[in-house]
XYZ file of C-alpha atoms in Angstrom:
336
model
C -39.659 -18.047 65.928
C -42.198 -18.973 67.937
C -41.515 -21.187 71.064
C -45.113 -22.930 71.943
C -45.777 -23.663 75.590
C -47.662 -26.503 77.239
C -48.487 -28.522 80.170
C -46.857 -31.961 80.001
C -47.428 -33.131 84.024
C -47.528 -32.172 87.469
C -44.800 -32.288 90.273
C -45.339 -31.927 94.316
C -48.438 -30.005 93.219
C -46.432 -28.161 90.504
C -47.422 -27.525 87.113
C -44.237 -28.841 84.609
C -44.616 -26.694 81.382
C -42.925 -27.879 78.407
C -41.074 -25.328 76.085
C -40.858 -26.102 72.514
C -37.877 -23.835 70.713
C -38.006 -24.618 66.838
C -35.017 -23.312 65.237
C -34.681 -22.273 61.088
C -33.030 -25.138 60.383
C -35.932 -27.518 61.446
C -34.359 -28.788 64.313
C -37.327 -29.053 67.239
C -35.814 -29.021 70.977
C -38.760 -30.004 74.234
C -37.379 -28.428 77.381
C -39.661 -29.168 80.419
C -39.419 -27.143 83.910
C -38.732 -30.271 85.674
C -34.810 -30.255 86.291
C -34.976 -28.312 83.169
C -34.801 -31.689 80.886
C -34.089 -31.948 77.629
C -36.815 -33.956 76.956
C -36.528 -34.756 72.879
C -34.430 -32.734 70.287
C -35.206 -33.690 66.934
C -32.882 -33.264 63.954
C -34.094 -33.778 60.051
C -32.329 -36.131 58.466
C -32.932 -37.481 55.136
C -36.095 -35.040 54.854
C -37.739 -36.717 57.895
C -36.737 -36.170 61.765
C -34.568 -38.497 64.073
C -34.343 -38.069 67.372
C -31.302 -37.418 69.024
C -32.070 -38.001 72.588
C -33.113 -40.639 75.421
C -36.209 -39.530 77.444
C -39.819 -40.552 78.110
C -43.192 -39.242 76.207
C -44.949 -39.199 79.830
C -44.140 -37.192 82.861
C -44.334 -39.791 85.396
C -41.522 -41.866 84.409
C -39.107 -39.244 85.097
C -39.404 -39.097 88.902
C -40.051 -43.025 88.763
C -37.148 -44.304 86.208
C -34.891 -41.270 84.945
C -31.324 -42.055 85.514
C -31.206 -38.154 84.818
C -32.173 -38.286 81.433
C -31.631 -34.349 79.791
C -31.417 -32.980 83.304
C -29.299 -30.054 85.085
C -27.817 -31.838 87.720
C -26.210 -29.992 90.808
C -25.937 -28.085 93.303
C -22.963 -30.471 92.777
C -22.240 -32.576 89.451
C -20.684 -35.904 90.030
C -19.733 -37.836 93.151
C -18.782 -36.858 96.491
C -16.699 -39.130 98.389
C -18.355 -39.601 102.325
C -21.438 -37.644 101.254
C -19.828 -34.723 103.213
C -17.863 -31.866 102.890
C -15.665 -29.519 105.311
C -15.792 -25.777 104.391
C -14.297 -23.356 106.844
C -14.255 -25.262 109.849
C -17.606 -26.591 109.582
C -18.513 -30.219 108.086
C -21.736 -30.306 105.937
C -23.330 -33.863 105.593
C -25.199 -34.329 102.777
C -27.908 -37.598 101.780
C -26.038 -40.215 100.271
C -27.864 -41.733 97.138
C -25.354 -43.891 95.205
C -24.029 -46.410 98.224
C -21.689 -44.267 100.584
C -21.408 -41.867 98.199
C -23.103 -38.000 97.195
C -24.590 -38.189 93.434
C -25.410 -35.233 91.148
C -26.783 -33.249 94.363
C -28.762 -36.398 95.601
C -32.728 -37.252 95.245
C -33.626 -34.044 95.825
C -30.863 -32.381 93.728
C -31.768 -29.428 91.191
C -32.531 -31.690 88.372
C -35.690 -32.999 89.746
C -36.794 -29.787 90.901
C -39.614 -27.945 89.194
C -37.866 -24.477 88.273
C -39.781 -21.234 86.637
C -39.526 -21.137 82.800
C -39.971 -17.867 80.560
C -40.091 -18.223 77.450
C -37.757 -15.302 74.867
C -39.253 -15.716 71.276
C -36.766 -12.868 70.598
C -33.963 -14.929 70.662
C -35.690 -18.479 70.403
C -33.982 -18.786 74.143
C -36.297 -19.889 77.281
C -34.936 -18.811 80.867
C -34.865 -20.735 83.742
C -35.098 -19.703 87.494
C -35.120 -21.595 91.166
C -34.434 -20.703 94.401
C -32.670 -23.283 96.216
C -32.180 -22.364 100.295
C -29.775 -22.841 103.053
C -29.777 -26.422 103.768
C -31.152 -28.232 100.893
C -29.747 -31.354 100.594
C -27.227 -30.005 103.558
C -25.241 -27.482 101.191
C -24.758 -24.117 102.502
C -26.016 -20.748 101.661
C -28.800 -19.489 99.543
C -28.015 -19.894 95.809
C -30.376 -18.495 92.864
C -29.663 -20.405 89.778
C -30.005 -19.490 86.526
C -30.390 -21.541 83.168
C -30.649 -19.982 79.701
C -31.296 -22.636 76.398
C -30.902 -20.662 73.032
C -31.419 -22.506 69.778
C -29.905 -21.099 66.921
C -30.174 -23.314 63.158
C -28.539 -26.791 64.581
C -26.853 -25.547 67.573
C -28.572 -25.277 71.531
C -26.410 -23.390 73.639
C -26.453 -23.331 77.568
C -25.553 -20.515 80.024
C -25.717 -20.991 83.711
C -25.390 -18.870 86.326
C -25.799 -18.648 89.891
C -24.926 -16.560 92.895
C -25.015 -17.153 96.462
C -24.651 -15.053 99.842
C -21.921 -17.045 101.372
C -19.073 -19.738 100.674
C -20.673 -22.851 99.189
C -19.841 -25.714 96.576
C -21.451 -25.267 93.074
C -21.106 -27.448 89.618
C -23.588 -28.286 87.330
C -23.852 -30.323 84.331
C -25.726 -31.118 81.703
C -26.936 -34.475 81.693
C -27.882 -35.510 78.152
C -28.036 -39.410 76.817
C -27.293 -39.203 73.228
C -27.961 -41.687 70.312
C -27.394 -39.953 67.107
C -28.471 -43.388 65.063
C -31.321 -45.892 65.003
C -30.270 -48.497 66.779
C -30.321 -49.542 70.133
C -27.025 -48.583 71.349
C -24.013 -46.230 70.866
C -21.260 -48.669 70.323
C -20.472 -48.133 67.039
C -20.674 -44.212 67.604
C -17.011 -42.404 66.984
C -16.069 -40.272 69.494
C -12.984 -37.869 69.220
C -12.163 -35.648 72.536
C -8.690 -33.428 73.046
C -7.690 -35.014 76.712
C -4.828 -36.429 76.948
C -5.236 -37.115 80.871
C -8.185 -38.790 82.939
C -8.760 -38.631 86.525
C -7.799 -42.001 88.164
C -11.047 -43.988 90.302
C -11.041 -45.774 93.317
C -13.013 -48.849 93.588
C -16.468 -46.707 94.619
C -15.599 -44.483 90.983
C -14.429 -41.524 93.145
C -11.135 -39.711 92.217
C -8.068 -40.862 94.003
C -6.807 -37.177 93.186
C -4.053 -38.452 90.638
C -4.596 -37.031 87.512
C -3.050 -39.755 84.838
C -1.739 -39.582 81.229
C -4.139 -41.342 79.215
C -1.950 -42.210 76.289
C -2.073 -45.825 75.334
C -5.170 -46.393 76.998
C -9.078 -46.573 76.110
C -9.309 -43.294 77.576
C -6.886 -41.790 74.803
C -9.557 -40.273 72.730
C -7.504 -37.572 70.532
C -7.339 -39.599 67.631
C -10.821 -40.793 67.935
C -12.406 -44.336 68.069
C -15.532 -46.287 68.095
C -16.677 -48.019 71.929
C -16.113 -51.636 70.749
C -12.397 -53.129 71.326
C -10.192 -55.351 68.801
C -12.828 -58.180 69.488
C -16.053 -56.225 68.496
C -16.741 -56.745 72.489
C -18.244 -53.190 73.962
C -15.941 -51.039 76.073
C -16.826 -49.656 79.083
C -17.051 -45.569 79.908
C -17.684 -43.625 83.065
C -14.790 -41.475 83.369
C -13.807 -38.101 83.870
C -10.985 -36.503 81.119
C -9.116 -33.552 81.538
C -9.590 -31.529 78.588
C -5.959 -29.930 77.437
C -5.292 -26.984 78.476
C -4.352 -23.959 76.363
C -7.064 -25.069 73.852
C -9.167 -22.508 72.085
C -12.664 -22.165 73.615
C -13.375 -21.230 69.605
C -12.703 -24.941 68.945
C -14.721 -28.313 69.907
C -13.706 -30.299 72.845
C -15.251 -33.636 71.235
C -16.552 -34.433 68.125
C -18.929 -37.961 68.051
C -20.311 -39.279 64.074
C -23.210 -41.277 64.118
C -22.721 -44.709 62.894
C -24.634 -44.453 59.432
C -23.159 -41.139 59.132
C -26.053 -38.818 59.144
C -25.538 -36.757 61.875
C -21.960 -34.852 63.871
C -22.512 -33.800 67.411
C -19.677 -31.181 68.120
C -19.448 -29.793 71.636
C -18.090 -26.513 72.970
C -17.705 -25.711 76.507
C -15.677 -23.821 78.882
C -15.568 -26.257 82.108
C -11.914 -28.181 82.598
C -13.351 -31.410 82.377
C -15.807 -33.821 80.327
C -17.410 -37.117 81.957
C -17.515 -39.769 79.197
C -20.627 -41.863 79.957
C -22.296 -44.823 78.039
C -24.841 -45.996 79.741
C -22.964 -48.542 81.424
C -25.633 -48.788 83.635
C -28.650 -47.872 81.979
C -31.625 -50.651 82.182
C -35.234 -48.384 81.733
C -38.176 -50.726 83.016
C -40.380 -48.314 81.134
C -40.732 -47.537 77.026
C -38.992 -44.483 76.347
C -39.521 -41.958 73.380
C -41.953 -43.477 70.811
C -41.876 -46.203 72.667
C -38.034 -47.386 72.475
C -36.735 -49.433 75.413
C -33.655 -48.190 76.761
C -30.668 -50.478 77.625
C -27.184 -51.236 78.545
C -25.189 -48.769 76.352
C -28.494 -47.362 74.947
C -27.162 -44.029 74.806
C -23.759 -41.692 75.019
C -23.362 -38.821 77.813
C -20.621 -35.721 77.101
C -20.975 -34.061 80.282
C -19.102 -30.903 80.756
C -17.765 -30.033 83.947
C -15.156 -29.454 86.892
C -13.431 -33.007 88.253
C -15.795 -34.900 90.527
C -15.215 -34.769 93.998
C -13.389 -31.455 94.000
C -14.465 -30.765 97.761
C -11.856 -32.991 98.653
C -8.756 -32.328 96.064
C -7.367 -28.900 96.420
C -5.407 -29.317 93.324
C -8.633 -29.895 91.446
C -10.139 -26.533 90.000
C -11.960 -25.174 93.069
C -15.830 -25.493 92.851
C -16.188 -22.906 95.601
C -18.311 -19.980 95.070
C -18.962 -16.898 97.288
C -20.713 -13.612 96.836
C -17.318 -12.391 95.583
C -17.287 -15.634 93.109
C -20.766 -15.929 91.443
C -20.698 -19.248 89.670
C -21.147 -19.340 85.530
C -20.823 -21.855 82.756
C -21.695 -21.983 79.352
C -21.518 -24.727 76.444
C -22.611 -25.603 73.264
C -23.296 -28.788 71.235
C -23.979 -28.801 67.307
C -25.947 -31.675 65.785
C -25.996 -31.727 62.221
């Protein structure tokens, strides 16, 4: 089909198209060239639309109040404990942005970035490009990155892909804030994921390195549960599960049902990991889409990815790439 192509802003003196994939099945996704955003994805239900996502109708509140809303975030996903890193014998400092500590590549990290867009009507996909050089944000190397969207009926896949000319640290994530119901938070959303281990925090929310049997717990999500305890109180999640290993990438890692039971996001991916997020500490000063205000627990984030802070736990599945190593990820969520 078609994929229509607009302005929607300006960045640093960069234009910030917006790419508009339409799939057979109705569903509408908005992709802007700003950190390549998500910026609305729009399912029918009940023979209208609802949308699915948290973002803003305006380009300026995105640089001003995103809490990466629909972003790629990177050149390294999660936190990094010290803001630094030692990679053969040389320690790279890099600008802390969330107290001591390194935050989905920092304020000047790939997802507020203005990348190249092309659009592939062919195979309803748009491509995205940028350049990122030795030194920005104080990672190593040169690293071109890569990152494909492809809408097919109700499913948006992602491929990523990036190579570099030396040794350097790369995981990305995608950085959606879902709502898959009307109301004003996600509480009452169940949410099913195969882990049946978490990685343990430290007081600043950076791995200790102990990877901990989550059985028992609120983290124990295989038999699937809604984010509200025994009391009807809401339950707090920012942590990172380790999916089970062994598992079929053919199969979802996490399956969430909207609370009026409309709509099923399932999500594929091939990345060890999965940050559970609920806007624990979301609090927009600024109207989101159509005008929505966005607040504590306003929206639920699946992120797929390697364990934070893997610079500093060996044991962790290494997020070191090389020319030898050229970095790829794909995954896939369903919303119907």
């Amino acid at each position: 089909m078609a994929i229509e192509v607009s302005a929607f802003g300006e960045f640093k003196g960069k234009r910030v198209d917006q790419f508009r994939l339409t799939s057979e099945t109705g569903v509408a996704v908005d992709i802007i060239s700003y950190g390549c955003v998500v910026r609305d994805w729009r399912v029918p239900v009940n023979g209208g639309l609802r949308s699915v996502v948290l973002g803003f109708d305006d380009f300026d509140a995105y640089p001003k109040h995103s809490p990466h809303f629909g972003s790629l975030a990177g050149r390294v996903a999660n936190r990094i404990k010290g803001s630094s890193f030692d990679l053969n014998g040389k320690r790279y400092d890099l600008p802390p942005n969330a107290g001591a500590l390194h935050l989905h590549g920092g304020n000047e990290g790939l997802g507020r970035q203005v990348w190249d867009g092309e659009a592939d009507s062919g195979t309803n996909a748009v491509r995205f490009t940028h350049f990122s050089p030795d030194g920005a944000s104080g990672y190593p190397g040169n690293v071109n990155f890569a990152a494909t969207y492809r809408l097919t009926g109700n499913k948006l896949r992602l491929e990523l892909e990036a190579t570099t000319d030396r040794a350097t640290p790369i995981s990305l994530v995608q950085h959606q804030y879902f709502n898959l119901g009307t109301g004003n938070d996600v509480l009452d959303h169940h949410i099913q994921v195969d882990s049946s281990a978490y990685t343990e925090l430290g007081e600043d929310l950076c791995p200790t390195g102990a990877i901990l049997p989550s059985a028992g717990m609120q983290y124990d999500l295989r038999a699937g549960r809604i984010m509200r305890d025994h009391a009807g109180d809401p339950v707090a999640y920012d942590i990172g599960l380790a999916l089970d290993t062994g598992r079929s990438h053919a199969e979802p890692i996490a399956v969430v049902k909207g609370p009026d039971g409309a709509l099923t996001l399932r999500l594929w991916t091939d990345r060890p990991g999965v940050q559970v997020y609920n806007g624990v500490w979301t609090d927009i000063a600024v109207p989101g889409l159509n005008g929505k205000r966005y607040g504590k627990h306003s929206g639920l984030c699946l992120e797929d990815q390697n364990f934070a802070d893997a610079v500093h736990n060996p044991h962790f599945p290494s997020v070191i790439h090389s020319p030898e190593r050229p970095y790829s990820h794909w995954c896939e969520f369903e919303i119907a």
